[in-house]
Amino acid sequence: MIEADKLTMIYGNGHKATDEVSFKIDKGEIVGFAGPNGAGKTTVIKMLTGILKPTSGRVTVNGYDIVKDPYEAKMSFAYIADNPDILIQLTGLEYINFIADMYEVSEKDRKKRIDTMAERFGMTEVLNTQMREYSHGMRQKLMVIAALVHDPGAWILDEPMTGLDPSAAYELKQMMREHARAGNAVLFSTHVLEVAEQLCDRILIINKGKIVSSGTLDELKEKHPGRTLEEIFVDLTGRS
Ligand SMILES: Nc1ncnc2c1ncn2[C@@H]1O[C@H](COP(=O)(O)OP(=O)(O)OP(=O)(O)O)[C@@H](O)[C@H]1O
Ligand SMILES: [Mg+2]
């Protein structure tokens, strides 16, 4: 379960990036988070994950307050950042092991999970290669494997599909479905509305720091008869 309660973020330069953003993602739900560039998606996700402390408001993940119980909260979710170019001087396996060490994953569990996920993403052969030699998509796949190596409950993913080839995107979507079906909450931001349409139980749309829509695709289409999701998005957020 992921709960955002009136999250407001005012950056140091005085810019109000989000304004009382509230939503709740229940166990078993996949929720897509859409909105124009600069709307506040990454800012919200960084507050959910404890990277940014909200100016006001509160986050609860799996029952833990991210500010009061950061350790328990962080152990209970996976986070994929919007940029995979991290510690690229390490090999893929060294990076995954570094993350697995932090989350205290046993040797046996990590081996099983790394083998399975590397196989699914076609990364087995390159795990011992330095990430600086990876393509963007390979780095992204490696970040997915590392983020999931502690087998967390909730998944919070910032544009996880960016740069993935169709097979890898297919695998990740399948994994997200399996994970939600197993009773976990999944939140992911995306600019690809078709992916949101295929995958999500609900779609949150944010514009200029405020949630302007939160509902199932059917509810959205009922409210905006005869419009495609793309048209609804443009109606709600305006043209750039
Ligand atoms: N560190 C920062 N200091 C000041 N303003 C920031 C900072 N980071 C982001 N912003 C501003 O906050 C707003 C929201 O940015 P954010 O990165 O959350 O948008 P986003 O919805 O993730 O966009 P994108 O789709 O491009 O990833 C933007 O106006 C941005 O300029
Ligand atoms: Mg972003």
XYZ file of N, CA, C and O in Angstrom, residues 90-203:
456
model
N 31.179 0.191 -12.033
C 31.017 -1.176 -11.522
C 30.515 -2.092 -12.630
O 29.899 -1.636 -13.593
N 30.754 -3.402 -12.455
C 30.084 -4.343 -13.357
C 28.629 -4.449 -12.898
O 28.291 -4.100 -11.756
N 27.781 -4.962 -13.772
C 26.368 -5.125 -13.417
C 26.211 -5.939 -12.148
O 25.464 -5.572 -11.231
N 26.963 -7.045 -12.077
C 26.840 -7.936 -10.920
C 27.342 -7.259 -9.644
O 26.744 -7.419 -8.572
N 28.432 -6.488 -9.765
C 28.939 -5.774 -8.578
C 27.883 -4.800 -8.065
O 27.659 -4.686 -6.853
N 27.205 -4.112 -8.989
C 26.173 -3.156 -8.570
C 25.015 -3.887 -7.877
O 24.566 -3.490 -6.804
N 24.558 -4.981 -8.490
C 23.436 -5.723 -7.891
C 23.836 -6.235 -6.508
O 23.056 -6.145 -5.551
N 25.053 -6.750 -6.378
C 25.498 -7.271 -5.083
C 25.603 -6.166 -4.039
O 25.300 -6.374 -2.866
N 26.026 -4.977 -4.491
C 26.105 -3.825 -3.588
C 24.709 -3.511 -3.034
O 24.521 -3.339 -1.818
N 23.723 -3.491 -3.923
C 22.343 -3.216 -3.497
C 21.832 -4.360 -2.604
O 21.236 -4.132 -1.547
N 22.114 -5.601 -3.016
C 21.646 -6.760 -2.242
C 22.276 -6.773 -0.845
O 21.621 -7.143 0.136
N 23.536 -6.329 -0.740
C 24.187 -6.238 0.579
C 23.452 -5.223 1.459
O 23.200 -5.475 2.637
N 23.115 -4.076 0.876
C 22.430 -3.042 1.664
C 21.097 -3.545 2.201
O 20.703 -3.208 3.306
N 20.420 -4.345 1.379
C 19.111 -4.868 1.800
C 19.232 -6.208 2.529
O 18.227 -6.849 2.809
N 20.459 -6.625 2.791
C 20.711 -7.861 3.550
C 20.026 -9.078 2.939
O 19.361 -9.857 3.621
N 20.187 -9.224 1.625
C 19.606 -10.377 0.936
C 20.588 -11.542 1.054
O 21.785 -11.374 0.794
N 20.088 -12.715 1.415
C 20.988 -13.864 1.583
C 21.591 -14.273 0.233
O 21.024 -13.990 -0.824
N 22.751 -14.960 0.296
C 23.444 -15.401 -0.923
C 22.523 -16.267 -1.777
O 22.481 -16.146 -3.005
N 21.801 -17.148 -1.102
C 20.941 -18.105 -1.815
C 19.807 -17.367 -2.530
O 19.567 -17.580 -3.723
N 19.121 -16.475 -1.814
C 18.003 -15.740 -2.422
C 18.489 -14.867 -3.564
O 17.866 -14.800 -4.617
N 19.622 -14.177 -3.343
C 20.068 -13.252 -4.394
C 20.462 -14.005 -5.655
O 20.152 -13.605 -6.757
N 21.109 -15.153 -5.489
C 21.536 -15.916 -6.663
C 20.327 -16.334 -7.492
O 20.282 -16.152 -8.712
N 19.323 -16.862 -6.789
C 18.112 -17.327 -7.474
C 17.447 -16.160 -8.213
O 17.092 -16.262 -9.382
N 17.313 -15.017 -7.523
C 16.611 -13.879 -8.134
C 17.411 -13.273 -9.289
O 16.857 -12.926 -10.327
N 18.729 -13.155 -9.093
C 19.558 -12.572 -10.157
C 19.516 -13.489 -11.392
O 19.318 -13.019 -12.512
N 19.667 -14.798 -11.166
C 19.650 -15.736 -12.300
C 18.336 -15.625 -13.071
O 18.324 -15.528 -14.297
N 17.229 -15.622 -12.335
C 15.906 -15.592 -12.988
C 15.708 -14.298 -13.764
O 15.309 -14.311 -14.929
N 16.016 -13.171 -13.107
C 15.735 -11.890 -13.762
C 16.711 -11.625 -14.913
O 16.311 -11.117 -15.956
N 17.978 -11.995 -14.724
C 18.954 -11.776 -15.802
C 18.544 -12.579 -17.037
O 18.624 -12.101 -18.169
N 18.057 -13.776 -16.802
C 17.592 -14.629 -17.897
C 16.402 -13.957 -18.612
O 16.369 -13.849 -19.841
N 15.450 -13.480 -17.831
C 14.251 -12.859 -18.423
C 14.606 -11.649 -19.268
O 13.970 -11.380 -20.270
N 15.638 -10.897 -18.821
C 16.008 -9.679 -19.546
C 17.181 -9.890 -20.516
O 17.714 -8.927 -21.060
N 17.604 -11.120 -20.692
C 18.715 -11.378 -21.607
C 20.005 -10.694 -21.159
O 20.777 -10.203 -21.986
N 20.263 -10.645 -19.839
C 21.433 -9.933 -19.327
C 22.500 -10.874 -18.766
O 23.538 -10.418 -18.286
N 22.237 -12.175 -18.818
C 23.136 -13.131 -18.177
C 24.587 -12.968 -18.660
O 25.517 -12.962 -17.856
N 24.765 -12.808 -19.969
C 26.104 -12.770 -20.558
C 26.900 -11.518 -20.186
O 28.119 -11.515 -20.301
N 26.203 -10.440 -19.800
C 26.919 -9.166 -19.601
C 27.028 -8.763 -18.129
O 27.493 -7.661 -17.822
N 26.628 -9.647 -17.216
C 26.639 -9.277 -15.796
C 28.041 -8.943 -15.306
O 28.205 -8.167 -14.366
N 29.063 -9.527 -15.936
C 30.429 -9.252 -15.486
C 31.131 -8.172 -16.299
O 32.347 -8.003 -16.206
N 30.342 -7.443 -17.089
C 30.885 -6.330 -17.873
C 30.627 -5.033 -17.111
O 29.587 -4.881 -16.470
N 31.594 -4.105 -17.194
C 31.399 -2.786 -16.564
C 30.200 -2.076 -17.195
O 30.041 -2.098 -18.418
N 29.400 -1.430 -16.356
C 28.183 -0.799 -16.880
C 28.480 0.365 -17.829
O 27.619 0.746 -18.605
N 29.698 0.917 -17.753
C 30.023 2.007 -18.694
C 29.982 1.507 -20.150
O 29.806 2.283 -21.068
N 30.129 0.173 -20.291
C 30.067 -0.400 -21.644
C 28.645 -0.789 -22.048
O 28.431 -1.292 -23.137
N 27.684 -0.602 -21.155
C 26.293 -0.957 -21.471
C 25.644 0.132 -22.327
O 25.966 1.321 -22.205
N 24.651 -0.278 -23.110
C 23.770 0.695 -23.776
C 22.797 1.240 -22.730
O 22.711 0.716 -21.601
N 22.040 2.275 -23.102
C 21.060 2.853 -22.162
C 20.067 1.794 -21.680
O 19.800 1.658 -20.487
N 19.536 1.028 -22.635
C 18.536 0.007 -22.289
C 19.112 -1.068 -21.375
O 18.442 -1.544 -20.460
N 20.371 -1.451 -21.615
C 21.009 -2.462 -20.757
C 21.155 -1.919 -19.329
O 20.919 -2.637 -18.353
N 21.530 -0.645 -19.209
C 21.642 -0.038 -17.860
C 20.274 -0.038 -17.177
O 20.158 -0.310 -15.982
N 19.243 0.289 -17.969
C 17.895 0.335 -17.399
C 17.484 -1.063 -16.893
O 16.949 -1.205 -15.794
N 17.780 -2.092 -17.689
C 17.428 -3.454 -17.279
C 18.182 -3.842 -16.004
O 17.637 -4.486 -15.109
N 19.435 -3.431 -15.939
C 20.239 -3.754 -14.758
C 19.659 -3.070 -13.508
O 19.590 -3.670 -12.433
N 19.198 -1.820 -13.685
C 18.585 -1.096 -12.560
C 17.318 -1.808 -12.077
O 17.024 -1.848 -10.891
N 16.566 -2.366 -13.023
C 15.348 -3.103 -12.652
C 15.730 -4.326 -11.815
O 15.170 -4.555 -10.738
N 16.710 -5.071 -12.273
C 17.129 -6.278 -11.537
C 17.608 -5.896 -10.132
O 17.216 -6.510 -9.137
N 18.429 -4.851 -10.055
C 18.972 -4.449 -8.745
C 17.856 -3.968 -7.822
O 17.841 -4.278 -6.624
N 16.884 -3.237 -8.383
C 15.814 -2.686 -7.542
C 14.924 -3.785 -6.973
O 14.333 -3.618 -5.911
N 14.840 -4.901 -7.706
C 13.913 -5.956 -7.277
C 14.613 -7.082 -6.521
O 13.980 -8.038 -6.096
N 15.924 -6.957 -6.326
C 16.683 -8.093 -5.784
C 16.307 -8.393 -4.326
O 16.476 -9.518 -3.868
N 15.741 -7.407 -3.613
C 15.327 -7.726 -2.231
C 13.863 -8.166 -2.161
O 13.317 -8.323 -1.076
N 13.238 -8.373 -3.337
C 11.880 -8.901 -3.423
C 10.904 -8.101 -2.548
O 10.240 -8.655 -1.676
N 10.839 -6.782 -2.818
C 10.027 -5.921 -1.972
C 8.542 -6.019 -2.298
O 8.180 -6.502 -3.380
N 7.711 -5.510 -1.380
C 6.272 -5.507 -1.612
C 5.886 -4.475 -2.654
O 5.544 -4.807 -3.799
N 5.963 -3.187 -2.279
C 5.517 -2.136 -3.199
C 6.602 -1.816 -4.230
O 7.794 -1.893 -3.935
N 6.181 -1.474 -5.438
C 7.119 -1.029 -6.479
C 6.790 0.413 -6.840
O 5.632 0.735 -7.135
N 7.820 1.267 -6.841
C 7.651 2.680 -7.209
C 8.664 2.959 -8.314
O 9.872 2.977 -8.071
N 8.162 3.141 -9.530
C 9.051 3.130 -10.697
C 8.881 4.423 -11.494
O 7.775 4.764 -11.919
N 9.989 5.134 -11.686
C 9.933 6.399 -12.432
C 10.347 6.139 -13.882
O 11.527 5.925 -14.164
N 9.387 6.143 -14.754
C 9.597 5.883 -16.191
C 10.419 4.617 -16.444
O 11.459 4.664 -17.118
N 9.968 3.493 -15.915
C 10.790 2.272 -15.986
C 10.953 1.706 -17.389
O 11.881 0.954 -17.647
N 10.056 2.070 -18.298
C 10.072 1.453 -19.626
C 10.976 2.210 -20.609
O 11.222 1.729 -21.704
N 11.465 3.396 -20.182
C 12.231 4.235 -21.107
C 13.475 3.510 -21.613
O 14.305 3.063 -20.814
N 13.581 3.406 -22.909
C 14.785 2.820 -23.503
C 14.777 1.309 -23.592
O 15.711 0.728 -24.135
N 13.760 0.653 -23.035
C 13.746 -0.812 -23.116
C 13.277 -1.258 -24.501
O 12.353 -0.669 -25.071
N 13.899 -2.315 -25.018
C 13.440 -2.851 -26.300
C 12.095 -3.566 -26.068
O 11.703 -3.806 -24.919
N 11.374 -3.892 -27.137
C 10.035 -4.465 -26.955
C 10.016 -5.732 -26.103
O 9.089 -5.914 -25.301
N 11.010 -6.586 -26.234
C 11.001 -7.824 -25.427
C 11.183 -7.518 -23.955
O 10.502 -8.088 -23.098
N 12.114 -6.600 -23.653
C 12.353 -6.253 -22.247
C 11.141 -5.524 -21.671
O 10.742 -5.776 -20.533
N 10.533 -4.638 -22.474
C 9.333 -3.936 -22.004
C 8.224 -4.936 -21.731
O 7.513 -4.844 -20.725
N 8.100 -5.921 -22.609
C 7.087 -6.973 -22.419
C 7.336 -7.715 -21.105
O 6.424 -7.915 -20.301
N 8.601 -8.106 -20.861
C 8.939 -8.826 -19.623
C 8.605 -7.984 -18.398
O 8.033 -8.475 -17.438
N 8.995 -6.703 -18.451
C 8.755 -5.850 -17.279
C 7.252 -5.692 -17.034
O 6.799 -5.751 -15.889
N 6.490 -5.518 -18.101
C 5.036 -5.390 -17.934
C 4.455 -6.663 -17.328
O 3.610 -6.607 -16.434
N 4.946 -7.813 -17.814
C 4.493 -9.087 -17.252
C 4.829 -9.162 -15.764
O 4.021 -9.588 -14.952
N 6.060 -8.743 -15.429
C 6.488 -8.796 -14.024
C 5.612 -7.889 -13.162
O 5.256 -8.235 -12.038
N 5.264 -6.720 -13.712
C 4.410 -5.803 -12.954
C 3.031 -6.423 -12.733
O 2.472 -6.353 -11.635
N 2.506 -7.070 -13.772
C 1.196 -7.739 -13.634
C 1.265 -8.855 -12.588
O 0.409 -8.959 -11.719
N 2.309 -9.693 -12.694
C 2.448 -10.812 -11.753
C 2.551 -10.286 -10.327
O 1.961 -10.837 -9.401
N 3.322 -9.185 -10.177
C 3.554 -8.652 -8.840
C 2.266 -8.097 -8.232
O 1.982 -8.302 -7.050
N 1.474 -7.398 -9.049
C 0.201 -6.867 -8.549
C -0.757 -8.016 -8.246
O -1.434 -8.018 -7.211
N -0.782 -8.994 -9.142
C -1.672 -10.136 -8.932
C -1.338 -10.871 -7.637
O -2.204 -11.433 -6.984
N -0.065 -10.838 -7.253
C 0.340 -11.490 -6.007
C -0.036 -10.631 -4.786
O 0.304 -10.979 -3.655
N -0.715 -9.503 -5.031
C -1.244 -8.723 -3.900
C -0.387 -7.523 -3.516
O -0.424 -7.082 -2.371
N 0.381 -6.986 -4.458
C 1.259 -5.852 -4.141
C 0.839 -4.594 -4.902
O 0.186 -4.681 -5.947
N 1.258 -3.442 -4.375
C 0.946 -2.159 -5.018
C 2.076 -1.773 -5.965
O 3.249 -1.879 -5.619
N 1.704 -1.347 -7.177
C 2.702 -0.912 -8.160
C 2.327 0.470 -8.679
O 1.206 0.677 -9.143
N 3.268 1.416 -8.561
C 3.075 2.757 -9.130
C 4.196 3.015 -10.126
O 5.360 2.800 -9.815
N 3.835 3.448 -11.334
C 4.900 3.787 -12.287
C 4.498 5.014 -13.083
O 3.350 5.193 -13.459
N 5.478 5.883 -13.305
C 5.213 7.041 -14.151
C 5.548 6.671 -15.586
O 6.405 5.815 -15.840
N 4.838 7.287 -16.503
C 5.094 7.004 -17.923
C 4.584 8.141 -18.790
O 3.663 8.858 -18.408
N 5.225 8.285 -19.950
C 4.716 9.202 -20.968
C 3.994 8.432 -22.061
O 3.422 9.030 -22.962
N 4.053 7.109 -21.965
C 3.453 6.306 -23.033
C 2.060 5.885 -22.580
O 1.891 4.976 -21.770
N 1.061 6.576 -23.109
C -0.297 6.346 -22.623
C -0.800 4.953 -22.997
O -1.611 4.376 -22.278
N -0.290 4.403 -24.105
C -0.703 3.039 -24.485
C -0.298 2.043 -23.395
O -1.038 1.106 -23.114
N 0.877 2.265 -22.804
C 1.333 1.357 -21.746
C 0.410 1.486 -20.536
O -0.028 0.489 -19.951
N 0.077 2.725 -20.186
C -0.835 2.949 -19.060
C -2.168 2.257 -19.345
O -2.743 1.595 -18.481
N -2.611 2.394 -20.580
C -3.897 1.831 -20.978
C -3.905 0.299 -20.872
O -4.854 -0.296 -20.402
N -2.789 -0.321 -21.298
C -2.684 -1.793 -21.282
C -2.601 -2.350 -19.867
O -3.072 -3.429 -19.603
N -1.942 -1.593 -19.011
C -1.424 -2.190 -17.784
C -2.190 -1.801 -16.520
O -2.264 -2.578 -15.575
N -2.760 -0.583 -16.538
C -3.173 0.003 -15.263
C -4.588 -0.316 -14.853
O -5.481 -0.365 -15.675
N -4.759 -0.456 -13.545
C -6.103 -0.472 -12.989
C -6.623 0.954 -12.931
O -7.794 1.206 -13.130
N -5.712 1.870 -12.640
C -6.095 3.273 -12.508
C -5.009 4.163 -13.095
O -3.848 3.774 -13.135
N -5.399 5.347 -13.543
C -4.416 6.295 -14.064
C -4.546 7.606 -13.298
O -5.636 8.166 -13.193
